Amino acid sequence: MSGTPSDVERIKAGSRHLRGTLEQSLEDRLTGAIADDDTQLSKFHGIYQQDDRDVRSERRRQRLEPAYSFMIRARVPGGVCTPAQWLAMDELARTHANGTLRLTTRQAFQFHGVIKTRLRATIRGINECLLDTLAACGDVNRNVMAGVNPWRSALHARVAAMADEVSAHLTPATRAYHDIWLDGEKLESDRDEQEPIYGATYLPRKFKMGFVVPPENDIDVYSQDLGFIAIEESGELAGFNVVVGGGMGTTHGEPDTWPRLGDVIGYCTPEQVVAVSEAVVTTQRDFGDRTNRKHARLKYTIEDRGVDWFRGEVERRAGLELAPPRPFRFTSTGDRYGWIEGDDGLWHRTLFIENGRVADRDSLSLMTALREVAALGRGRFILTPNQNVTLSGLDDGDRERVSEILRRHGVDGAGSPSVLRSHSLACVGLPTCALAMAESERYLPDLVGRLEERLAAHGLDDEPIVIRMTGCPNGCARPYLAEIGLVGKAPGRYNLYLGAGFSGDRLNRLHRENIDEETILSELDGLFARYAAERDSGERFGDFLVRAGVIRAVTSGPDFRADEDKVA
């Protein structure tokens, strides 16, 4: 792309491999914030500057600066962590953050409410337990996702190991992270420091990738910039279908932005995965749009240049030819709750964590319960792409002890979540996310409760329906792949999207714009009534809405925007 590079490109180019003036910002005690340019660079280190928007107006009235704090995201490739690492995260959350842990839709940990003077201590603590925050955010490959639970089968274990390998290969080489946060040895000059994969200005925009094992599409593989779909033959991993060009982000009122499903461009062997990954990343590095950040994701590069061109460039760089894709089938995007016995005879328990928030509230002492489970030192904790946690690799005795802990703290006693609630996701939204236009995490649980009543009235309370909510259109909770997607437009008002595929293979489309709760409930109640009366046997809600003509199926990224001017 020709044109003037964006301001962020200027910041990256002059950052000395992501150093900028971060050290000076951290030492500035006159403000709780960091310098403007450093807010961009801090993302590469896993940090977002935020402020409490609930008190913003009052602080402005008192002529005080915003109540600044920071969100820190820790990378957890494949979502797998040890009990000791969980205990360390729990301790850091209670010591330096707001006393809660948040599990993300990319299988990572987030800490909220960390003030500037505690940033270094928090990041050091994360590194001391052999996790890190480098490349958890920013214009690089972020946390590599993997289909849940590598201990469930040998196939899952092999795929999880590949996610670890690719994550390590695509981690930035800069020493800035160690210099700033871990008191690493300072280089006399950073002029000769090299980024062999990313180059001096890294990628044009963020990059997301993951591995999935059919028939469960738990990572929403079509939403990834780069996805690998495991192909099984006779119980063994044969290779992967390669998916490129997915992405959720869009912008209200800008028709040239839209979510896009990735394209399956071929098949590779396990031995070729690292080469294909690097080739995809470097192709986007060299051809992605660096002039307009809203047009900088890989999905736009592929849309502009074509899938055939992109496949050829990847093959040339990787030094191989992708084989034709092999057959596969997805059946769902959700998690399997309760106890499941693995191939090795060990037990695995997935717990529902509403919107990923691990906290002690009322009679549900979830954070305390998981701390006690981790203190047993048994098995693994696996963060799922649906903001839940799987307690994995437990024998019969472990299972009994874990069940007793969960009962004692009200986790089991609280009853199972409804089918609708168990298929719900929400981003953080207000009050901390700087991009949020509306509530999300704090509001969705109440809205789901009201929708549960309407589903029960129509005899649909056992019907699985995927519902997701975000406070803005950037798509962190993958709302455009929900059968019911709610995207914040303003406080108390949302765009209603309908008609995605239950297995994550079709985008939804805008149905009603800028509506309040009463209208949301009324609109969905009528559609639930039609669904109950007119559906075919086994037909999913999103599929019914398309077949019944309520919503037109989306066939491409640009098509997502079609007909929006007709929506009331």
Coordinates of C-alpha atoms in Angstrom, one line a residue:
M1 CA 0.0 0.0 0.0
S2 CA 1.3 3.4 -0.9
G3 CA 0.7 6.5 1.3
T4 CA 1.8 7.9 4.6
P5 CA 2.3 5.4 7.4
S6 CA 0.0 5.7 10.4
D7 CA 1.1 7.3 13.6
V8 CA 1.5 3.9 15.2
E9 CA 4.0 3.0 12.4
R10 CA 6.0 6.1 13.3
I11 CA 6.0 5.1 17.0
K12 CA 7.1 1.6 16.3
A13 CA 9.8 2.7 13.9
G14 CA 11.3 5.1 16.5
S15 CA 10.8 2.8 19.5
R16 CA 14.2 1.0 19.5
H17 CA 12.6 -2.4 19.3
L18 CA 9.7 -1.5 21.6
R19 CA 11.6 0.4 24.3
G20 CA 10.4 3.9 23.6
T21 CA 10.4 6.0 26.8
L22 CA 8.6 3.3 28.9
E23 CA 11.2 3.4 31.6
Q24 CA 10.9 7.1 32.0
S25 CA 7.1 6.8 32.0
L26 CA 7.3 4.3 34.8
E27 CA 9.4 6.6 36.9
D28 CA 7.2 9.6 36.5
R29 CA 5.4 10.0 39.8
L30 CA 3.4 13.1 38.8
T31 CA 0.8 11.1 36.9
G32 CA -0.8 7.6 37.1
A33 CA -0.5 7.4 33.3
I34 CA 2.3 6.8 30.9
A35 CA 3.3 8.9 27.9
D36 CA 1.0 8.9 24.9
D37 CA 3.4 7.1 22.5
D38 CA 4.3 4.6 25.3
T39 CA 0.6 3.6 25.5
Q40 CA 1.0 2.1 22.1
L41 CA 4.3 0.3 22.9
S42 CA 3.1 -1.0 26.2
K43 CA 0.6 -3.2 24.3
F44 CA 3.5 -5.2 22.9
H45 CA 4.4 -5.9 26.6
G46 CA 0.9 -7.1 27.4
I47 CA -0.4 -3.9 29.0
Y48 CA -3.3 -1.6 28.3
Q49 CA -3.7 1.7 30.0
Q50 CA -7.3 2.3 31.2
D51 CA -9.3 4.4 33.6
D52 CA -12.4 3.9 35.6
R53 CA -15.2 5.5 33.5
D54 CA -17.7 5.2 36.4
V55 CA -15.9 8.0 38.2
R56 CA -14.5 9.9 35.2
S57 CA -17.1 12.7 35.3
E58 CA -16.7 13.2 39.0
R59 CA -12.9 13.3 38.8
R60 CA -13.1 15.8 36.0
R61 CA -15.5 18.0 38.2
Q62 CA -12.9 17.8 41.0
R63 CA -10.1 18.7 38.5
L64 CA -8.4 15.4 39.0
E65 CA -6.8 13.3 36.3
P66 CA -8.7 10.1 35.3
A67 CA -8.4 7.2 37.7
Y68 CA -5.8 5.5 35.7
S69 CA -4.9 1.8 36.0
F70 CA -3.7 -0.9 33.7
M71 CA -4.9 -4.2 32.4
I72 CA -2.1 -6.8 32.2
R73 CA -2.6 -9.9 30.0
A74 CA -0.5 -13.0 30.5
R75 CA 0.2 -15.4 27.6
V76 CA -0.8 -19.0 28.2
P77 CA -0.3 -21.0 24.9
G78 CA -3.1 -23.4 24.5
G79 CA -4.5 -22.2 27.8
V80 CA -2.5 -24.8 29.8
C81 CA -1.1 -23.9 33.2
T82 CA 0.1 -25.8 36.2
P83 CA -1.6 -25.7 39.7
A84 CA 1.5 -23.7 40.9
Q85 CA 1.0 -21.2 38.1
W86 CA -2.7 -20.8 38.9
L87 CA -1.8 -20.1 42.6
A88 CA 0.7 -17.5 41.4
M89 CA -1.9 -15.8 39.3
D90 CA -4.4 -15.9 42.1
E91 CA -1.9 -14.3 44.5
L92 CA -0.9 -11.5 42.0
A93 CA -4.6 -10.7 41.4
R94 CA -5.2 -10.3 45.1
T95 CA -2.0 -8.4 45.8
H96 CA -1.6 -6.1 42.9
A97 CA -4.9 -6.0 40.9
N98 CA -8.6 -5.7 41.8
G99 CA -8.8 -9.1 43.6
T100 CA -10.3 -11.0 40.6
L101 CA -8.9 -13.0 37.7
R102 CA -10.4 -12.8 34.3
L103 CA -10.1 -15.7 31.8
T104 CA -10.2 -14.4 28.2
T105 CA -11.7 -15.8 25.0
R106 CA -8.1 -16.4 23.8
Q107 CA -7.3 -18.7 26.7
A108 CA -5.2 -16.2 28.6
F109 CA -5.3 -14.5 32.1
Q110 CA -6.1 -10.8 32.5
F111 CA -5.5 -8.7 35.6
H112 CA -7.5 -5.5 36.0
G113 CA -6.9 -2.4 38.2
V114 CA -3.1 -2.6 38.4
I115 CA -1.8 0.9 39.2
K116 CA 1.5 2.1 37.6
T117 CA 3.7 1.7 40.6
R118 CA 2.8 -2.1 40.7
L119 CA 3.3 -2.9 37.1
R120 CA 6.9 -4.1 37.4
A121 CA 6.1 -6.3 40.5
T122 CA 3.1 -7.9 38.7
I123 CA 5.0 -8.7 35.5
R124 CA 8.0 -10.0 37.5
G125 CA 5.6 -12.3 39.4
I126 CA 4.1 -13.6 36.2
N127 CA 7.6 -14.4 34.8
E128 CA 8.7 -16.0 38.0
C129 CA 6.1 -18.7 37.5
L130 CA 7.3 -19.3 33.9
L131 CA 4.6 -17.3 32.1
D132 CA 5.0 -13.9 30.5
T133 CA 3.2 -11.0 29.0
L134 CA 5.4 -10.3 26.0
A135 CA 3.3 -10.3 22.8
A136 CA 0.0 -10.8 24.6
C137 CA -1.1 -7.7 22.8
G138 CA 0.2 -5.4 20.1
D139 CA 1.0 -5.8 16.4
V140 CA 2.4 -9.3 16.7
N141 CA 1.2 -12.9 16.9
R142 CA -0.7 -13.1 20.1
N143 CA -1.6 -16.0 22.4
V144 CA -1.7 -19.2 20.3
M145 CA -5.0 -21.0 21.0
A146 CA -5.5 -24.8 20.9
G147 CA -8.5 -27.1 21.1
V148 CA -9.2 -27.7 24.8
N149 CA -7.6 -30.4 27.0
P150 CA -4.4 -32.0 25.6
W151 CA -4.8 -34.8 28.2
R152 CA -8.1 -36.0 26.7
S153 CA -6.3 -38.0 24.0
A154 CA -2.9 -38.5 22.4
L155 CA -4.1 -36.5 19.4
H156 CA -5.1 -33.5 21.5
A157 CA -1.7 -33.7 23.2
R158 CA 0.2 -33.6 19.9
V159 CA -1.8 -30.6 18.7
A160 CA -1.2 -28.7 22.0
A161 CA 2.5 -29.4 21.6
M162 CA 2.5 -27.9 18.2
A163 CA 0.7 -24.8 19.5
D164 CA 3.6 -24.4 22.0
E165 CA 6.2 -24.8 19.3
V166 CA 4.6 -22.2 17.0
S167 CA 4.1 -19.8 19.9
A168 CA 7.8 -20.0 20.8
H169 CA 8.9 -19.6 17.2
L170 CA 6.7 -16.4 16.7
T171 CA 7.6 -14.7 19.9
P172 CA 9.4 -11.4 19.3
A173 CA 13.2 -11.5 19.8
T174 CA 13.6 -8.0 21.3
R175 CA 15.4 -7.7 24.6
A176 CA 13.3 -4.7 25.5
Y177 CA 10.9 -6.7 27.6
H178 CA 13.7 -8.1 29.8
D179 CA 15.4 -4.7 30.0
I180 CA 12.3 -2.8 31.2
W181 CA 10.5 -5.3 33.4
L182 CA 13.0 -7.9 34.5
D183 CA 16.1 -5.8 35.0
G184 CA 17.8 -7.6 32.2
E185 CA 21.3 -6.6 31.1
K186 CA 21.1 -3.4 29.1
L187 CA 22.5 -3.4 25.6
E188 CA 25.2 -0.7 24.9
S189 CA 23.4 -0.2 21.6
D190 CA 20.2 -1.6 20.1
R191 CA 21.2 -0.8 16.6
D192 CA 22.3 -4.3 15.8
E193 CA 19.3 -5.9 17.5
Q194 CA 17.3 -7.9 15.0
E195 CA 13.7 -9.2 14.7
P196 CA 14.2 -12.0 12.2
I197 CA 10.5 -12.5 11.6
Y198 CA 8.9 -9.2 12.4
G199 CA 11.4 -6.7 11.3
A200 CA 11.8 -3.2 12.7
T201 CA 8.2 -2.2 12.6
Y202 CA 6.6 -5.6 13.4
L203 CA 3.2 -6.3 11.8
P204 CA 0.7 -3.8 10.5
R205 CA -1.9 -4.9 13.0
K206 CA -2.6 -7.6 15.6
F207 CA -2.4 -11.3 14.4
K208 CA -4.3 -14.2 15.9
M209 CA -3.9 -17.9 15.4
G210 CA -5.0 -21.2 16.8
F211 CA -5.2 -25.0 16.4
V212 CA -8.5 -26.9 16.6
V213 CA -9.5 -30.6 16.7
P214 CA -12.8 -31.4 15.0
P215 CA -15.6 -32.0 15.6
E216 CA -15.4 -29.2 18.3
N217 CA -14.7 -25.8 16.9
D218 CA -14.0 -24.4 20.4
I219 CA -11.5 -21.8 19.2
D220 CA -13.8 -20.4 16.4
V221 CA -11.1 -21.3 13.9
Y222 CA -12.7 -19.2 11.1
S223 CA -12.2 -16.1 13.2
Q224 CA -8.4 -16.5 13.3
D225 CA -5.9 -14.8 11.0
L226 CA -4.3 -18.2 10.8
G227 CA -5.9 -21.5 11.8
F228 CA -4.9 -25.1 11.7
I229 CA -7.6 -27.8 11.6
A230 CA -6.3 -31.1 12.8
I231 CA -7.0 -34.1 10.4
E232 CA -7.1 -37.4 12.1
E233 CA -6.4 -40.8 10.4
S234 CA -6.7 -44.0 12.4
G235 CA -6.5 -42.1 15.7
E236 CA -3.3 -40.4 14.7
L237 CA -2.5 -36.8 13.6
A238 CA -2.1 -36.8 9.8
G239 CA -1.8 -33.1 9.3
F240 CA -3.7 -29.9 9.2
N241 CA -6.0 -27.9 6.9
V242 CA -4.8 -24.3 6.8
V243 CA -7.3 -21.5 7.3
V244 CA -6.3 -17.8 6.6
G245 CA -8.0 -14.4 6.7
G246 CA -10.5 -14.5 9.6
G247 CA -11.1 -11.6 11.9
M248 CA -13.9 -10.1 13.9
G249 CA -13.2 -6.4 14.2
T250 CA -15.4 -3.7 12.5
T251 CA -16.4 -0.1 13.1
H252 CA -19.9 1.4 13.4
G253 CA -20.8 3.5 10.4
E254 CA -17.7 2.6 8.3
P255 CA -18.9 0.3 5.5
D256 CA -15.3 -0.6 4.4
T257 CA -14.8 -2.5 7.7
W258 CA -16.4 -5.9 8.4
P259 CA -15.8 -9.2 10.0
R260 CA -14.6 -12.0 7.8
L261 CA -14.5 -15.8 7.9
G262 CA -11.1 -17.4 7.0
D263 CA -10.6 -19.4 3.8
V264 CA -9.3 -23.0 3.8
I265 CA -6.4 -22.7 1.4
G266 CA -4.9 -26.2 1.6
Y267 CA -3.4 -29.0 3.7
C268 CA 0.1 -29.4 5.3
T269 CA 1.9 -32.0 7.3
P270 CA 2.8 -31.5 11.0
E271 CA 6.4 -31.0 9.9
Q272 CA 5.4 -28.1 7.7
V273 CA 3.4 -26.1 10.3
V274 CA 6.2 -23.8 11.5
A275 CA 7.2 -22.9 8.0
V276 CA 3.7 -22.2 6.9
S277 CA 3.1 -20.1 10.1
E278 CA 6.2 -18.0 9.4
A279 CA 5.3 -17.6 5.7
V280 CA 1.8 -16.4 6.5
V281 CA 3.1 -13.9 9.1
T282 CA 5.9 -12.5 6.9
T283 CA 3.5 -12.2 3.9
Q284 CA 1.2 -10.0 6.1
R285 CA 4.2 -8.1 7.4
D286 CA 5.3 -7.2 3.9
F287 CA 1.9 -6.6 2.2
G288 CA -0.5 -5.5 5.0
D289 CA -1.7 -1.9 5.0
R290 CA 0.4 0.3 7.2
T291 CA -1.4 3.5 6.3
N292 CA -4.8 2.8 7.7
R293 CA -5.1 0.7 10.9
K294 CA -8.8 0.0 10.2
H295 CA -7.7 -1.7 7.0
A296 CA -4.5 -3.4 8.3
R297 CA -5.7 -6.9 9.3
L298 CA -4.8 -9.9 7.2
K299 CA -8.5 -10.3 6.2
Y300 CA -8.2 -7.1 4.2
T301 CA -4.9 -8.0 2.6
I302 CA -6.4 -11.3 1.3
E303 CA -9.7 -9.5 0.3
D304 CA -7.7 -6.9 -1.7
R305 CA -5.2 -9.3 -3.4
G306 CA -7.1 -12.5 -3.6
V307 CA -6.9 -16.0 -2.0
D308 CA -5.0 -17.5 -4.9
W309 CA -2.3 -14.8 -4.8
F310 CA -2.0 -15.2 -1.0
R311 CA -1.7 -19.0 -1.2
G312 CA 1.0 -18.7 -3.9
E313 CA 3.0 -16.2 -1.8
V314 CA 2.8 -18.4 1.3
E315 CA 3.9 -21.5 -0.7
R316 CA 6.8 -19.6 -2.2
R317 CA 8.1 -18.3 1.2
A318 CA 7.6 -21.7 2.9
G319 CA 9.2 -23.6 0.1
L320 CA 6.4 -26.1 -0.3
E321 CA 3.1 -26.7 -2.1
L322 CA 0.0 -27.0 0.0
A323 CA -2.0 -30.2 -0.8
P324 CA -5.8 -30.0 -1.3
P325 CA -7.8 -29.7 1.9
R326 CA -9.1 -32.9 3.5
P327 CA -12.6 -33.5 4.8
F328 CA -13.6 -32.5 8.3
R329 CA -16.8 -31.6 10.2
F330 CA -17.6 -29.3 13.1
T331 CA -20.6 -29.7 15.3
S332 CA -20.3 -27.0 18.0
T333 CA -18.2 -24.1 19.4
G334 CA -19.0 -24.6 23.1
D335 CA -17.4 -26.5 26.0
R336 CA -18.4 -29.9 27.4
Y337 CA -19.3 -29.4 31.1
G338 CA -19.1 -31.8 34.0
W339 CA -16.8 -34.8 34.5
I340 CA -15.4 -36.6 31.4
E341 CA -13.1 -39.6 31.4
G342 CA -10.1 -39.3 29.1
D343 CA -8.5 -42.0 26.9
D344 CA -5.9 -42.6 29.7
G345 CA -8.5 -43.3 32.4
L346 CA -8.0 -39.9 34.1
W347 CA -10.8 -37.4 34.8
H348 CA -11.4 -33.9 33.5
R349 CA -14.0 -31.4 34.8
T350 CA -15.0 -28.2 33.0
L351 CA -16.5 -25.5 35.2
F352 CA -18.7 -22.7 33.9
I353 CA -17.1 -19.3 34.7
E354 CA -19.6 -16.6 33.8
N355 CA -17.9 -14.2 31.4
G356 CA -14.6 -15.5 32.6
R357 CA -14.6 -13.6 35.9
V358 CA -13.0 -15.6 38.7
A359 CA -14.2 -14.0 42.0
D360 CA -15.9 -14.7 45.3
R361 CA -19.4 -13.4 45.3
D362 CA -22.3 -14.0 47.6
S363 CA -22.6 -17.8 48.3
L364 CA -20.4 -18.7 45.4
S365 CA -16.7 -18.7 46.5
L366 CA -15.3 -19.6 43.1
M367 CA -11.9 -18.0 43.5
T368 CA -11.4 -19.6 46.9
A369 CA -12.5 -23.0 45.6
L370 CA -10.1 -23.0 42.7
R371 CA -7.3 -21.8 45.0
E372 CA -7.9 -24.9 47.2
V373 CA -8.1 -27.2 44.2
A374 CA -4.8 -25.7 42.9
A375 CA -3.2 -26.3 46.4
L376 CA -3.7 -30.0 45.9
G377 CA -1.0 -29.8 43.2
R378 CA -2.7 -32.3 41.0
G379 CA -3.3 -32.3 37.2
R380 CA -3.5 -29.1 35.2
F381 CA -5.7 -26.0 34.8
I382 CA -6.8 -25.3 31.2
L383 CA -8.3 -22.0 30.2
T384 CA -10.9 -22.6 27.5
P385 CA -11.8 -20.3 24.5
N386 CA -15.2 -19.9 26.1
Q387 CA -13.9 -18.2 29.3
N388 CA -14.2 -21.4 31.3
V389 CA -11.7 -23.6 33.1
T390 CA -11.0 -27.3 32.8
L391 CA -9.5 -29.2 35.8
S392 CA -7.6 -31.9 33.9
G393 CA -5.7 -35.1 34.5
L394 CA -7.2 -36.2 37.9
D395 CA -7.4 -39.8 39.2
D396 CA -10.4 -41.2 41.1
G397 CA -9.1 -39.9 44.5
D398 CA -8.4 -36.4 43.1
R399 CA -11.9 -36.4 41.6
E400 CA -13.5 -37.0 45.0
R401 CA -11.4 -34.3 46.7
V402 CA -12.1 -31.8 44.0
S403 CA -15.8 -32.5 44.1
E404 CA -15.9 -32.0 47.9
I405 CA -14.1 -28.6 47.6
L406 CA -16.4 -27.4 44.9
R407 CA -19.5 -28.4 46.9
R408 CA -18.2 -26.8 50.1
H409 CA -17.7 -23.5 48.3
G410 CA -21.1 -23.5 46.5
V411 CA -19.7 -24.1 43.0
D412 CA -21.6 -27.4 42.6
G413 CA -24.4 -26.4 44.9
A414 CA -25.3 -23.4 42.8
G415 CA -26.8 -25.7 40.2
S416 CA -25.9 -26.0 36.5
P417 CA -26.1 -22.9 34.3
S418 CA -29.0 -22.9 31.8
V419 CA -28.3 -24.0 28.3
L420 CA -28.4 -20.4 27.1
R421 CA -26.1 -19.1 29.8
S422 CA -23.6 -21.9 29.2
H423 CA -23.4 -20.7 25.6
S424 CA -22.9 -17.0 26.5
L425 CA -19.8 -14.9 26.2
A426 CA -19.1 -11.2 27.0
C427 CA -16.2 -8.8 26.8
V428 CA -15.2 -6.6 29.7
G429 CA -17.0 -3.5 28.4
L430 CA -17.6 -0.7 30.8
P431 CA -16.2 0.7 33.1
T432 CA -12.6 0.0 32.2
C433 CA -12.3 -0.7 28.5
A434 CA -11.4 2.5 26.7
L435 CA -13.3 1.4 23.6
A436 CA -16.5 0.4 25.2
M437 CA -19.7 2.2 24.3
A438 CA -22.0 0.1 26.4
E439 CA -22.1 -2.4 29.2
S440 CA -21.2 -6.0 28.5
E441 CA -19.8 -8.2 31.2
R442 CA -21.8 -6.5 34.0
Y443 CA -25.1 -6.6 32.0
L444 CA -25.3 -9.8 30.0
P445 CA -26.0 -12.1 33.0
D446 CA -29.2 -10.1 33.8
L447 CA -30.3 -10.0 30.2
V448 CA -29.7 -13.8 29.8
G449 CA -32.0 -14.3 32.9
R450 CA -34.8 -12.4 31.2
L451 CA -34.3 -14.3 28.0
E452 CA -34.4 -17.6 29.9
E453 CA -37.9 -16.8 31.0
R454 CA -39.0 -16.2 27.4
L455 CA -37.4 -19.4 26.2
A456 CA -39.1 -21.4 28.9
A457 CA -42.4 -19.9 28.0
H458 CA -42.0 -21.3 24.5
G459 CA -40.7 -24.7 25.6
L460 CA -37.2 -23.9 24.4
D461 CA -35.3 -23.8 27.7
D462 CA -33.2 -26.9 26.8
E463 CA -32.4 -25.6 23.3
P464 CA -28.7 -24.6 22.9
I465 CA -28.4 -21.1 21.4
V466 CA -25.1 -19.2 21.2
I467 CA -25.4 -15.6 22.6
R468 CA -22.5 -13.1 22.8
M469 CA -22.3 -9.5 23.8
T470 CA -19.6 -6.8 23.4
G471 CA -19.5 -3.2 24.5
C472 CA -18.1 -2.1 21.1
P473 CA -17.8 -3.4 17.5
N474 CA -14.2 -4.6 17.8
G475 CA -15.4 -8.2 18.4
C476 CA -13.4 -9.4 21.4
A477 CA -16.1 -12.0 22.4
R478 CA -16.6 -13.0 18.7
P479 CA -20.2 -11.6 18.6
Y480 CA -20.5 -11.9 14.8
L481 CA -20.3 -15.7 15.1
A482 CA -23.2 -15.9 17.6
E483 CA -26.7 -16.9 16.7
I484 CA -27.7 -13.9 18.8
G485 CA -25.0 -11.1 18.8
L486 CA -25.4 -7.9 20.8
V487 CA -22.9 -5.1 20.1
G488 CA -22.9 -1.9 22.1
K489 CA -23.8 1.3 20.3
A490 CA -24.4 3.6 23.3
P491 CA -25.2 3.3 27.0
G492 CA -28.1 0.9 27.2
R493 CA -28.4 0.5 23.4
Y494 CA -27.2 -2.3 21.2
N495 CA -27.2 -3.5 17.6
L496 CA -28.8 -6.9 17.3
Y497 CA -27.2 -9.4 14.9
L498 CA -28.8 -12.8 14.1
G499 CA -28.3 -15.9 12.1
A500 CA -24.7 -17.2 12.6
G501 CA -24.0 -20.9 12.3
F502 CA -24.0 -22.9 15.6
S503 CA -20.7 -24.5 14.7
G504 CA -19.0 -21.2 13.8
D505 CA -19.1 -21.6 10.1
R506 CA -21.4 -18.6 9.1
L507 CA -21.4 -15.0 10.2
N508 CA -24.6 -13.3 11.5
R509 CA -26.1 -10.1 10.0
L510 CA -27.5 -6.9 11.5
H511 CA -31.2 -7.3 12.2
R512 CA -32.1 -4.3 14.4
E513 CA -30.0 -1.2 15.1
N514 CA -29.5 0.9 18.2
I515 CA -32.3 -0.7 20.3
D516 CA -32.8 -0.9 24.1
E517 CA -33.5 -3.8 26.3
E518 CA -37.3 -3.7 26.0
T519 CA -37.0 -3.9 22.2
I520 CA -34.4 -6.6 22.4
L521 CA -36.6 -8.8 24.5
S522 CA -39.7 -8.1 22.4
E523 CA -37.9 -8.8 19.2
L524 CA -36.4 -12.1 20.4
D525 CA -39.6 -13.2 22.1
G526 CA -41.4 -13.1 18.8
L527 CA -38.6 -15.0 17.0
F528 CA -38.5 -17.6 19.8
A529 CA -42.3 -18.2 19.3
R530 CA -41.8 -18.7 15.6
Y531 CA -38.8 -21.0 16.2
A532 CA -40.8 -23.2 18.5
A533 CA -43.7 -23.4 16.1
E534 CA -42.0 -23.7 12.7
R535 CA -38.6 -25.3 13.2
D536 CA -37.6 -28.5 11.6
S537 CA -36.4 -31.4 13.8
G538 CA -32.9 -30.7 15.1
E539 CA -32.7 -27.3 13.3
R540 CA -30.6 -24.7 15.1
F541 CA -31.9 -21.3 15.9
G542 CA -29.5 -19.5 13.5
D543 CA -30.2 -21.9 10.7
F544 CA -34.0 -21.5 11.2
L545 CA -33.7 -17.7 11.0
V546 CA -32.0 -18.0 7.6
R547 CA -34.4 -20.6 6.2
A548 CA -37.4 -18.7 7.4
G549 CA -36.2 -15.6 5.7
V550 CA -35.8 -13.5 8.9
I551 CA -32.2 -12.9 8.0
R552 CA -30.2 -13.4 4.8
A553 CA -27.2 -15.6 5.0
V554 CA -23.8 -13.8 4.9
T555 CA -21.7 -15.1 2.0
S556 CA -18.5 -13.0 2.4
G557 CA -17.0 -10.3 4.5
P558 CA -18.2 -7.4 2.4
D559 CA -21.6 -9.0 2.2
F560 CA -21.9 -8.6 6.0
R561 CA -22.6 -4.9 5.4
A562 CA -25.1 -5.4 2.6
D563 CA -28.6 -4.1 3.3
E564 CA -27.6 -2.3 6.5
D565 CA -29.3 0.9 5.2
K566 CA -32.6 -1.0 5.2
V567 CA -32.4 -2.0 8.9
A568 CA -34.8 0.0 11.0

